[in-house]
Short mmCIF file of C-alpha atoms in Angstrom, two decimals:
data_model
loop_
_atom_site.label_atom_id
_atom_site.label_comp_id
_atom_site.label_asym_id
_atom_site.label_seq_id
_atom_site.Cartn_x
_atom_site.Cartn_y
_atom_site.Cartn_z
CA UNK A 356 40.32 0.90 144.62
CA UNK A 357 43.78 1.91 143.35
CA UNK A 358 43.93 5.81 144.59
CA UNK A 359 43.28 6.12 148.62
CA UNK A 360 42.78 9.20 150.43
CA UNK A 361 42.33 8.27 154.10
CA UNK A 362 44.33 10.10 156.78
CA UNK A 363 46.98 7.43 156.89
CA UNK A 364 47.90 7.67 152.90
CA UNK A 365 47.62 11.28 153.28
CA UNK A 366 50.09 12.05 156.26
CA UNK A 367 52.29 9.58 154.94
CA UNK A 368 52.50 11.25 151.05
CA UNK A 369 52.63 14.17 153.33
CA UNK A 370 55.95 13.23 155.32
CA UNK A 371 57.93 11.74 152.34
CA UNK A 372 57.55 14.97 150.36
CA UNK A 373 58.27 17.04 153.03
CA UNK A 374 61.64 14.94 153.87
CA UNK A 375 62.41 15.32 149.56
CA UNK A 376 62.16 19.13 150.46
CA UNK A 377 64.04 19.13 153.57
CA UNK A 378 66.92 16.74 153.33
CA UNK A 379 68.80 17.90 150.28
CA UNK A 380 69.61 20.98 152.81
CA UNK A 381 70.83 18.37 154.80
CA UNK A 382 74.59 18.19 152.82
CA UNK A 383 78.19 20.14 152.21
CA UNK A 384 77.11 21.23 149.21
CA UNK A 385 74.00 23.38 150.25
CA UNK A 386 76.04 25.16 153.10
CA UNK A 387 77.62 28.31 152.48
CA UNK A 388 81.66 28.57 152.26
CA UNK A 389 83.26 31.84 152.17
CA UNK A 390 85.03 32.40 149.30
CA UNK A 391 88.34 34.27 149.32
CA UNK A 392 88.49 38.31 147.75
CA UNK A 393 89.92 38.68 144.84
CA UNK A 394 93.31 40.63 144.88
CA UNK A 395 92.17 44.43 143.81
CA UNK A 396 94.60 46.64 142.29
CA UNK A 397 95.00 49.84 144.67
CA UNK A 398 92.63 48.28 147.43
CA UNK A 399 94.76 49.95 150.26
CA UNK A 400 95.08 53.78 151.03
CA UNK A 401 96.27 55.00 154.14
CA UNK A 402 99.85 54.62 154.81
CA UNK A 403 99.01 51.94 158.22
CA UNK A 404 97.21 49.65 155.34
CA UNK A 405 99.72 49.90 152.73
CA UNK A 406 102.38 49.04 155.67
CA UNK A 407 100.11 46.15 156.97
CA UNK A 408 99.15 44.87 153.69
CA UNK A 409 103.38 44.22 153.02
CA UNK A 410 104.19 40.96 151.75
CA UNK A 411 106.47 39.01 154.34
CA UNK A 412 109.46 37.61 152.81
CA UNK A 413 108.82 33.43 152.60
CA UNK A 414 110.63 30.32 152.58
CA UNK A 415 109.03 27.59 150.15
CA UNK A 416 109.73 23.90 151.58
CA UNK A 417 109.35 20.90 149.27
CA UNK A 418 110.46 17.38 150.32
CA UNK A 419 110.55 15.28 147.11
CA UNK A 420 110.79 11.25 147.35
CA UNK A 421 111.40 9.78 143.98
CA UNK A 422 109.78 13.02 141.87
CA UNK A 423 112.41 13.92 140.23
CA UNK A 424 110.06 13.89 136.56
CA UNK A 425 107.80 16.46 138.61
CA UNK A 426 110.37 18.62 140.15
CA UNK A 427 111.85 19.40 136.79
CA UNK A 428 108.54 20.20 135.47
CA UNK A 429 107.08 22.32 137.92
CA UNK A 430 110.08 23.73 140.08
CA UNK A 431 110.38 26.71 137.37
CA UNK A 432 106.92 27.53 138.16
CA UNK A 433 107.73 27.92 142.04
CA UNK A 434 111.31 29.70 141.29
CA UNK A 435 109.68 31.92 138.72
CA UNK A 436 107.01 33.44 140.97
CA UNK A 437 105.95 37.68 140.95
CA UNK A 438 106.81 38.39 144.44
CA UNK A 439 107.52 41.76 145.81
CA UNK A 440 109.34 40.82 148.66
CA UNK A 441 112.14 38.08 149.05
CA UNK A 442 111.89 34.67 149.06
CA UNK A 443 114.09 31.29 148.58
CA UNK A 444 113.10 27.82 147.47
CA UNK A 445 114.23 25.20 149.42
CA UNK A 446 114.66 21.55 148.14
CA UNK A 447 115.67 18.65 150.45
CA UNK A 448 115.92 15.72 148.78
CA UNK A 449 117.15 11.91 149.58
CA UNK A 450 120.86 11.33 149.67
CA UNK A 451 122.26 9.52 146.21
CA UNK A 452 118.84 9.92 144.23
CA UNK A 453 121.00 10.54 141.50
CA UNK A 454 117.76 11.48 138.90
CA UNK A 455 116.74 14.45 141.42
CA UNK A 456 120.15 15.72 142.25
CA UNK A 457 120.55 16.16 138.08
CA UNK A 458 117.64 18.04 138.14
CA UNK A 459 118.52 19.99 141.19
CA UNK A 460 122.01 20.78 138.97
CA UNK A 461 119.62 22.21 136.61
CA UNK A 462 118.63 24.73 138.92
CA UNK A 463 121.59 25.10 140.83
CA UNK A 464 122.44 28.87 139.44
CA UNK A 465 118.75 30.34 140.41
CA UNK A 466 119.46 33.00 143.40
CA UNK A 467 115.64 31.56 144.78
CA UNK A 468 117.07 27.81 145.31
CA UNK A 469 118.65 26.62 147.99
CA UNK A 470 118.92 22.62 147.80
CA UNK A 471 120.31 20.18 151.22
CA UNK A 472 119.74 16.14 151.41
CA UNK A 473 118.09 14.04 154.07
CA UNK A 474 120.45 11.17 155.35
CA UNK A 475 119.59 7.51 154.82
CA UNK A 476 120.49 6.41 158.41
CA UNK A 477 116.87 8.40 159.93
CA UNK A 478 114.92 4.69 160.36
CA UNK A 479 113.10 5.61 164.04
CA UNK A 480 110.67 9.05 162.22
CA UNK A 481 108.89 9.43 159.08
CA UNK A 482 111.63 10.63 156.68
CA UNK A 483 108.64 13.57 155.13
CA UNK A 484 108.66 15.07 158.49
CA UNK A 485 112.42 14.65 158.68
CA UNK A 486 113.22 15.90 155.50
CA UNK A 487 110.38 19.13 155.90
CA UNK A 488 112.16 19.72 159.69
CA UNK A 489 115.04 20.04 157.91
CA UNK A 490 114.15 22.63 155.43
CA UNK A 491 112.26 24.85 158.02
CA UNK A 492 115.73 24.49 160.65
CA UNK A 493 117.49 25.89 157.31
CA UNK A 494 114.75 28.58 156.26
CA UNK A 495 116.22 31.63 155.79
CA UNK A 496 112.96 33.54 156.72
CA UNK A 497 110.20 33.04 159.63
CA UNK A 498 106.75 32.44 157.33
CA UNK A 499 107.72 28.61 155.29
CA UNK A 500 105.49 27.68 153.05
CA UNK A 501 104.72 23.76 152.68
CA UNK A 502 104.16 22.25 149.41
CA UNK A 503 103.64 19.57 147.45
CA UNK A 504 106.07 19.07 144.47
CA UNK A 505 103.43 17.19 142.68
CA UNK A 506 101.08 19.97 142.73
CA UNK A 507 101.62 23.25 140.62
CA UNK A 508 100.91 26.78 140.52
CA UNK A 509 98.46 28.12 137.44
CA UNK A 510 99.60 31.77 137.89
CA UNK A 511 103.23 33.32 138.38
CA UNK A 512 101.13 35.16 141.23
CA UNK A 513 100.41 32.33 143.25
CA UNK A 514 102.34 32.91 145.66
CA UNK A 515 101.73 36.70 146.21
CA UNK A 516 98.42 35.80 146.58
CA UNK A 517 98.60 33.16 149.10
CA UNK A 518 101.28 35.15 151.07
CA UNK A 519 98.18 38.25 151.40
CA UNK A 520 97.04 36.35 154.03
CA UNK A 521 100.17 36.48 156.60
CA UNK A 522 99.44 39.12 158.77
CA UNK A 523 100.30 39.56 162.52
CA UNK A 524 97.17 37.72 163.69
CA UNK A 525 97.75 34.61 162.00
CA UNK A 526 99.98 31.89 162.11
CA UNK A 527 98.85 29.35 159.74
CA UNK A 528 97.53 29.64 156.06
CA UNK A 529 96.21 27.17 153.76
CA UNK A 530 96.01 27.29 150.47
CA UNK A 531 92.84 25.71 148.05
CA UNK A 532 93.89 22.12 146.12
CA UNK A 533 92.29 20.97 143.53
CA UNK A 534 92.98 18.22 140.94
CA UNK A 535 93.79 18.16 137.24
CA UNK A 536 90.74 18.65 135.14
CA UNK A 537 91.61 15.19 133.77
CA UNK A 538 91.27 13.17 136.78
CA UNK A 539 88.84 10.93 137.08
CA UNK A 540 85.19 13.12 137.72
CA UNK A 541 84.58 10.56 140.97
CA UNK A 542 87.69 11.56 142.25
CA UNK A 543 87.22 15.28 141.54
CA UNK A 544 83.86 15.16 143.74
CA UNK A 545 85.14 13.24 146.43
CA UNK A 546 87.41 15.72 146.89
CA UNK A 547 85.51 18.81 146.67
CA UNK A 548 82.82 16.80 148.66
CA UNK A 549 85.35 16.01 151.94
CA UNK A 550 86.69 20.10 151.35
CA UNK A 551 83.50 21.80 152.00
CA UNK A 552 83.80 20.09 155.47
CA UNK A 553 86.76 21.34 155.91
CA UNK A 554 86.73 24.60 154.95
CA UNK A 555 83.68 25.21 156.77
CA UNK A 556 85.37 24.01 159.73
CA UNK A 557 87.91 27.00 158.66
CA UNK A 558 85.36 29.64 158.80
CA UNK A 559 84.16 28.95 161.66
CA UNK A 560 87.79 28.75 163.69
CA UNK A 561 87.14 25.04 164.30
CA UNK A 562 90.05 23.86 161.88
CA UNK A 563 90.68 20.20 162.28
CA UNK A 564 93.05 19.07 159.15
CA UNK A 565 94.26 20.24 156.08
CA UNK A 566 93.31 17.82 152.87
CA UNK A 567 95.11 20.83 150.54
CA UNK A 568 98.66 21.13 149.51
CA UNK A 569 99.74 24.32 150.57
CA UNK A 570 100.25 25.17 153.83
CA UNK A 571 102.26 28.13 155.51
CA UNK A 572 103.38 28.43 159.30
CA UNK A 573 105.55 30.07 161.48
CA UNK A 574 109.04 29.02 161.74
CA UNK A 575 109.74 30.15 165.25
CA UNK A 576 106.15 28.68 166.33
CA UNK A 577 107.17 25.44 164.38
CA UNK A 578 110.72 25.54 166.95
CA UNK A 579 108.79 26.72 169.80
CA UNK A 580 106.67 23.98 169.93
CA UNK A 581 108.46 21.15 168.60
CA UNK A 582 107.34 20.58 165.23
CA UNK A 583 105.75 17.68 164.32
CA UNK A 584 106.83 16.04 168.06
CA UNK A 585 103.99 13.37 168.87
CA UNK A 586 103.12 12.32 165.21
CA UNK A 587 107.09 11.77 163.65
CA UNK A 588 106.53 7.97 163.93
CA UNK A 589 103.61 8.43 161.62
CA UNK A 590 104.36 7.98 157.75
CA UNK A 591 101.95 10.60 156.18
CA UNK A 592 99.79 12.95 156.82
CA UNK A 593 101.70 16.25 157.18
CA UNK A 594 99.53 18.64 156.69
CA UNK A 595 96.80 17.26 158.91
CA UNK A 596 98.86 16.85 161.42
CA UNK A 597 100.26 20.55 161.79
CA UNK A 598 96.87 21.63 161.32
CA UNK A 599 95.30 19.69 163.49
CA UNK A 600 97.91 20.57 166.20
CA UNK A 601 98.58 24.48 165.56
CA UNK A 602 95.19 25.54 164.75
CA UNK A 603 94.07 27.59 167.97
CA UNK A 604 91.21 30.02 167.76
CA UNK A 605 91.37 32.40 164.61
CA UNK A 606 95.12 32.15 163.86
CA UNK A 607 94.11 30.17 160.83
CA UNK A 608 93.42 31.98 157.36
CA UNK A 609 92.36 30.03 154.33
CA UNK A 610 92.75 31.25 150.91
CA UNK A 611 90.33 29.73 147.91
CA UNK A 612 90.72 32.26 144.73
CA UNK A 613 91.68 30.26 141.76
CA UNK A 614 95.16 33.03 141.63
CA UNK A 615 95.75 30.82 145.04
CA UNK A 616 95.05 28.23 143.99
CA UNK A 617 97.41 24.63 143.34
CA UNK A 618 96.25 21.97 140.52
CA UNK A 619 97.47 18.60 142.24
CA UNK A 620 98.54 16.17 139.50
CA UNK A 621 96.08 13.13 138.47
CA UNK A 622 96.71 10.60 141.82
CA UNK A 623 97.75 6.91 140.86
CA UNK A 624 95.61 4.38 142.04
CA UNK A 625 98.50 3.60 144.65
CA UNK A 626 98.80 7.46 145.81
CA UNK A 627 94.42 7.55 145.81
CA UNK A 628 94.22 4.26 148.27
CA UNK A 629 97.07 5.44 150.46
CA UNK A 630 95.35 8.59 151.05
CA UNK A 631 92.23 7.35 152.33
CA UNK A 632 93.97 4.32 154.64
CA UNK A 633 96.84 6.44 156.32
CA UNK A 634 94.13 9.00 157.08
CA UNK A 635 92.12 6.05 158.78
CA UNK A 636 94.98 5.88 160.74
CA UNK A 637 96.22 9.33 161.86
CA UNK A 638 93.09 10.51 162.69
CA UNK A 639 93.15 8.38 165.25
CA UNK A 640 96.15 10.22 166.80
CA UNK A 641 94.77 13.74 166.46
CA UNK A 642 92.84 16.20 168.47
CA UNK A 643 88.95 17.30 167.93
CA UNK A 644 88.40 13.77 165.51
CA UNK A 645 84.83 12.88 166.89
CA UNK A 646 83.40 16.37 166.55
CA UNK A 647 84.62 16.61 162.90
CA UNK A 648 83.06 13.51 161.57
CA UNK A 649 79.63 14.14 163.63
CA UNK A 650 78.18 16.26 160.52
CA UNK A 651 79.67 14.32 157.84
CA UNK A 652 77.99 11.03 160.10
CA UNK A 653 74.36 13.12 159.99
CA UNK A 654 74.70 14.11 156.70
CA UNK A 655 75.08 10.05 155.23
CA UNK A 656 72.17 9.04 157.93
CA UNK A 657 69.90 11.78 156.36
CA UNK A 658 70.34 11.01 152.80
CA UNK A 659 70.75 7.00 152.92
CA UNK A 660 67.09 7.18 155.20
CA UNK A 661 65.44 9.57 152.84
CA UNK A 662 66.16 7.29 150.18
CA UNK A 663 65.36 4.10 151.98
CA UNK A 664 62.42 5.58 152.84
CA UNK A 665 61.18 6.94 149.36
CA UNK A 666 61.71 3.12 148.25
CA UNK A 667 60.19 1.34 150.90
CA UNK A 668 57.12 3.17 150.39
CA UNK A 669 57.10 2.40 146.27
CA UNK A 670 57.88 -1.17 147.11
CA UNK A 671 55.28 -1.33 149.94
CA UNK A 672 52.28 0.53 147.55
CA UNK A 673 52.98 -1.59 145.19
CA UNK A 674 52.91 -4.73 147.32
CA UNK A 675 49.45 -3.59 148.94
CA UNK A 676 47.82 -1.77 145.47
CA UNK A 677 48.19 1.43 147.13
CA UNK A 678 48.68 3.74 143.93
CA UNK A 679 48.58 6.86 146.02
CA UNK A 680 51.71 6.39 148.00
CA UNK A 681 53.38 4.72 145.61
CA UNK A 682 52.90 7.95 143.27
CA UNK A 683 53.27 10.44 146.24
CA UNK A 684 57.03 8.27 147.06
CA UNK A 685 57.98 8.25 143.59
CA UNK A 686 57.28 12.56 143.49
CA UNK A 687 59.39 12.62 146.41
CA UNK A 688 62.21 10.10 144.63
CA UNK A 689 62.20 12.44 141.65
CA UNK A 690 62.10 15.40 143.53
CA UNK A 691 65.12 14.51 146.08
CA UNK A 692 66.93 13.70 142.98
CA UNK A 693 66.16 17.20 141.16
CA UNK A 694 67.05 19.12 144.16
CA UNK A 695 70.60 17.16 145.59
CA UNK A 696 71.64 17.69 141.77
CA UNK A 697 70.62 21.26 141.24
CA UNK A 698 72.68 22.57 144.54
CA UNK A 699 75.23 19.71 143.95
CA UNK A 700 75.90 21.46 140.53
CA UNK A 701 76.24 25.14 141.80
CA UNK A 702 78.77 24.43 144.36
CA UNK A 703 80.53 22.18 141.56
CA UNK A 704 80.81 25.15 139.93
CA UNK A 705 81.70 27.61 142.21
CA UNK A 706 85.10 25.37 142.48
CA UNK A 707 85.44 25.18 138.87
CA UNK A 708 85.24 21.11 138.73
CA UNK A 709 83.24 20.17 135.89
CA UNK A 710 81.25 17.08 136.52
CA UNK A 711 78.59 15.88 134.11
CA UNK A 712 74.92 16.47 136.21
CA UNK A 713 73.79 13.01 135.95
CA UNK A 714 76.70 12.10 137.92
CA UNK A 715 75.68 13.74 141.31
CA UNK A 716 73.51 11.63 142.75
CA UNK A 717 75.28 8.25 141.96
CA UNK A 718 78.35 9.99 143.14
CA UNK A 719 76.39 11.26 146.17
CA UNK A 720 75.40 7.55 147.03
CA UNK A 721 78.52 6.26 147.11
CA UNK A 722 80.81 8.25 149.28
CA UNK A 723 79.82 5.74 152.24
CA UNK A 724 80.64 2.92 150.23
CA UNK A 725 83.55 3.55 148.94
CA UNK A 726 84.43 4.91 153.07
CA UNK A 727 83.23 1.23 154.14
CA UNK A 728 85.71 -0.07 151.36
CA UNK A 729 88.29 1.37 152.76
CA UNK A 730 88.01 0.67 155.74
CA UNK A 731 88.04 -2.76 155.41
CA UNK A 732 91.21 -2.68 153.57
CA UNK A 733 92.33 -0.42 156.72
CA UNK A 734 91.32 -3.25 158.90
CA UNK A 735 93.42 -6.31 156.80
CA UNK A 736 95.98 -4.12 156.86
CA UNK A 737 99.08 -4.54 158.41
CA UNK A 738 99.28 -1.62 161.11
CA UNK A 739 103.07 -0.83 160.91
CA UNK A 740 102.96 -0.20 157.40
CA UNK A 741 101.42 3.60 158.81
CA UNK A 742 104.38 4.27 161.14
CA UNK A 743 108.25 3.84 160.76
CA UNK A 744 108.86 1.98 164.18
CA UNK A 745 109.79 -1.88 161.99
CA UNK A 746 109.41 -3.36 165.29
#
């Protein structure tokens, strides 16, 4: 007899398409982020909003390392901004890198630019963190806004958007990243995929890091408290880092509109691996790490033993002639598959990354693998590559 119905076959058809139903739920992209309002013309009316809903006047901080090509593309875009209230545009950029100070010449008549060089004697601190210490210790105003020169604005109201978010009961905001529409759709997903953690961890005043390029602060908290002191030996990782440290309670806003929003430039292979290792290794050095990979950890154990599961049983029906599971596991295969893609696809959307729907579940699969990847190149590589200390 092919098709079995005793209690065993039964509960066990049973359990696998109750896991297909249940699992999918299990993921980032079936919980709910908050998305950001959209600015509304008019939206205040008493006199105390109006007053409260004042842009503050902003510093802009970039720290370019051989981009000049990028800073003369996009720099106009930053200098150019719609902003009611005042704000400056300050460049500090590596002593005799001739290409950048040409562009910087450029610029040098804009009333928004203020440009000042980091010295090539700093060998004992990550010359980023130098160079962005600098521009806050020469900020004109107290909100700076931290950016990434390789990442660009889509709307001259960028920043007025953003800035909506500085009010007195906040001292950080982050600004939404996403990558060129041309970059590779893997890429794109993994992305979006390691976001939803994060902004999730936003909403719920748990913030841990900050995988985005825009990132404002207070300058006199940023003095008060030492900057980035505990973490300048460290190469990279910036924005994690000041998250990760000044995050306390709900001082953190996060702002996801696409008028708020920064297009990051395709990543090089080079710039794509160095993400992922140097993160490897400054998590290591920051605050709250275990309880921020404990979903991401239950969410890969849940899908890779669903799976597992689905084709164990197919493999083991087939093995024993036992049609009945094998058609119940293969139901369940197809019906995992159908419902990963189909909320997969409607958070894709929501973020405007266009990834073709056959895609998701391959894509899906192979976040762990690609982690375990990396992290055996983490583990061959040579540890004081991540930190300036040549000892």
């Amino acid at each position: 007899r092919m098709f079995t119905f005793d209690n065993t076959t039964i509960i066990l058809s049973a359990v696998l398409l109750v896991m297909a139903l249940l699992t999918p739920l299990v993921s980032p992209f079936f919980r709910k982020v908050r998305m950001t309002e959209p600015v509304l013309e008019d939206e205040t009316d008493t006199e105390e909003e109006k007053n409260e809903a004042k842009l503050p006047p902003i510093s802009i901080v970039f720290a370019p390392d051989d981009n000049a090509e990028e800073l003369s593309k996009y720099l106009p875009l930053y200098l150019n901004q719609q902003y009611e209230a005042p704000f400056q545009v300050i460049v500090v950029a590596p002593q005799k890198d001739n290409e950048t100070e040409d562009v910087l010449k450029r610029f040098a008549d804009n009333e928004h630019l203020y440009t000042t060089f980091i010295p090539q004697s700093s060998r004992y601190m990550s010359r980023k963190k130098l160079a962005i210490t600098l521009g806050v210790k020469a900020a004109r105003y107290d909100w700076i806004l931290m950016a990434d020169i390789c990442s660009y604005p889509q709307t001259e109201n960028w920043l007025q958007t953003i800035a909506r978010n500085c009010t007195k009961d906040k001292d950080l905001v982050v600004g939404y990243t996403r990558y060129e529409d041309e970059t590779p759709a893997y890429r794109r997903f993994e992305q979006l995929f390691h976001a939803l953690y994060i902004m999730r961890e936003y909403q719920k005043d748990k913030a841990y890091r900050c995988c985005f390029t825009a990132l404002l602060f207070r300058k006199g908290i940023f003095l008060k408290e030492e900057g980035f002191r505990g973490n300048l030996k460290y190469l990279r990782g910036e924005y994690d880092f000041m998250v990760n440290k000044y995050a306390k309670g709900r001082n953190l806003a996060f702002e996801n509109t696409p008028e708020g929003t920064l297009i990051e430039e395709i990543p090089t292979e080079k710039i794509w691996k160095n993400k992922h290792l140097f993160y490897m290794e400054n998590r290591q050095h920051m605050l709250r790490t275990a309880r921020h990979r404990l979903l991401p950890c239950l969410d890969q154990v849940v899908l890779h033993l669903n799976y597992l599961m689905e084709m164990a049983a197919i493999i083991t029906g087939l093995l024993l002639n036992q049609l009945t599971i094998v058609v119940a596991a293969a139901l369940s295969l197809l019906l995992t598959m159908v419902l990963r893609t189909v909320i997969a696809k409607k958070k894709l959307n929501q973020f405007n990354e266009n990834i073709p729907t056959w895609r998701v579940v391959p894509y899906e699969i192979a976040i762990i693998w690609h982690y375990i990847s990396y992290k055996m190149m983490y583990h061959k590589a040579d540890k004081y590559d991540f930190i300036s200390h040549k000892l």
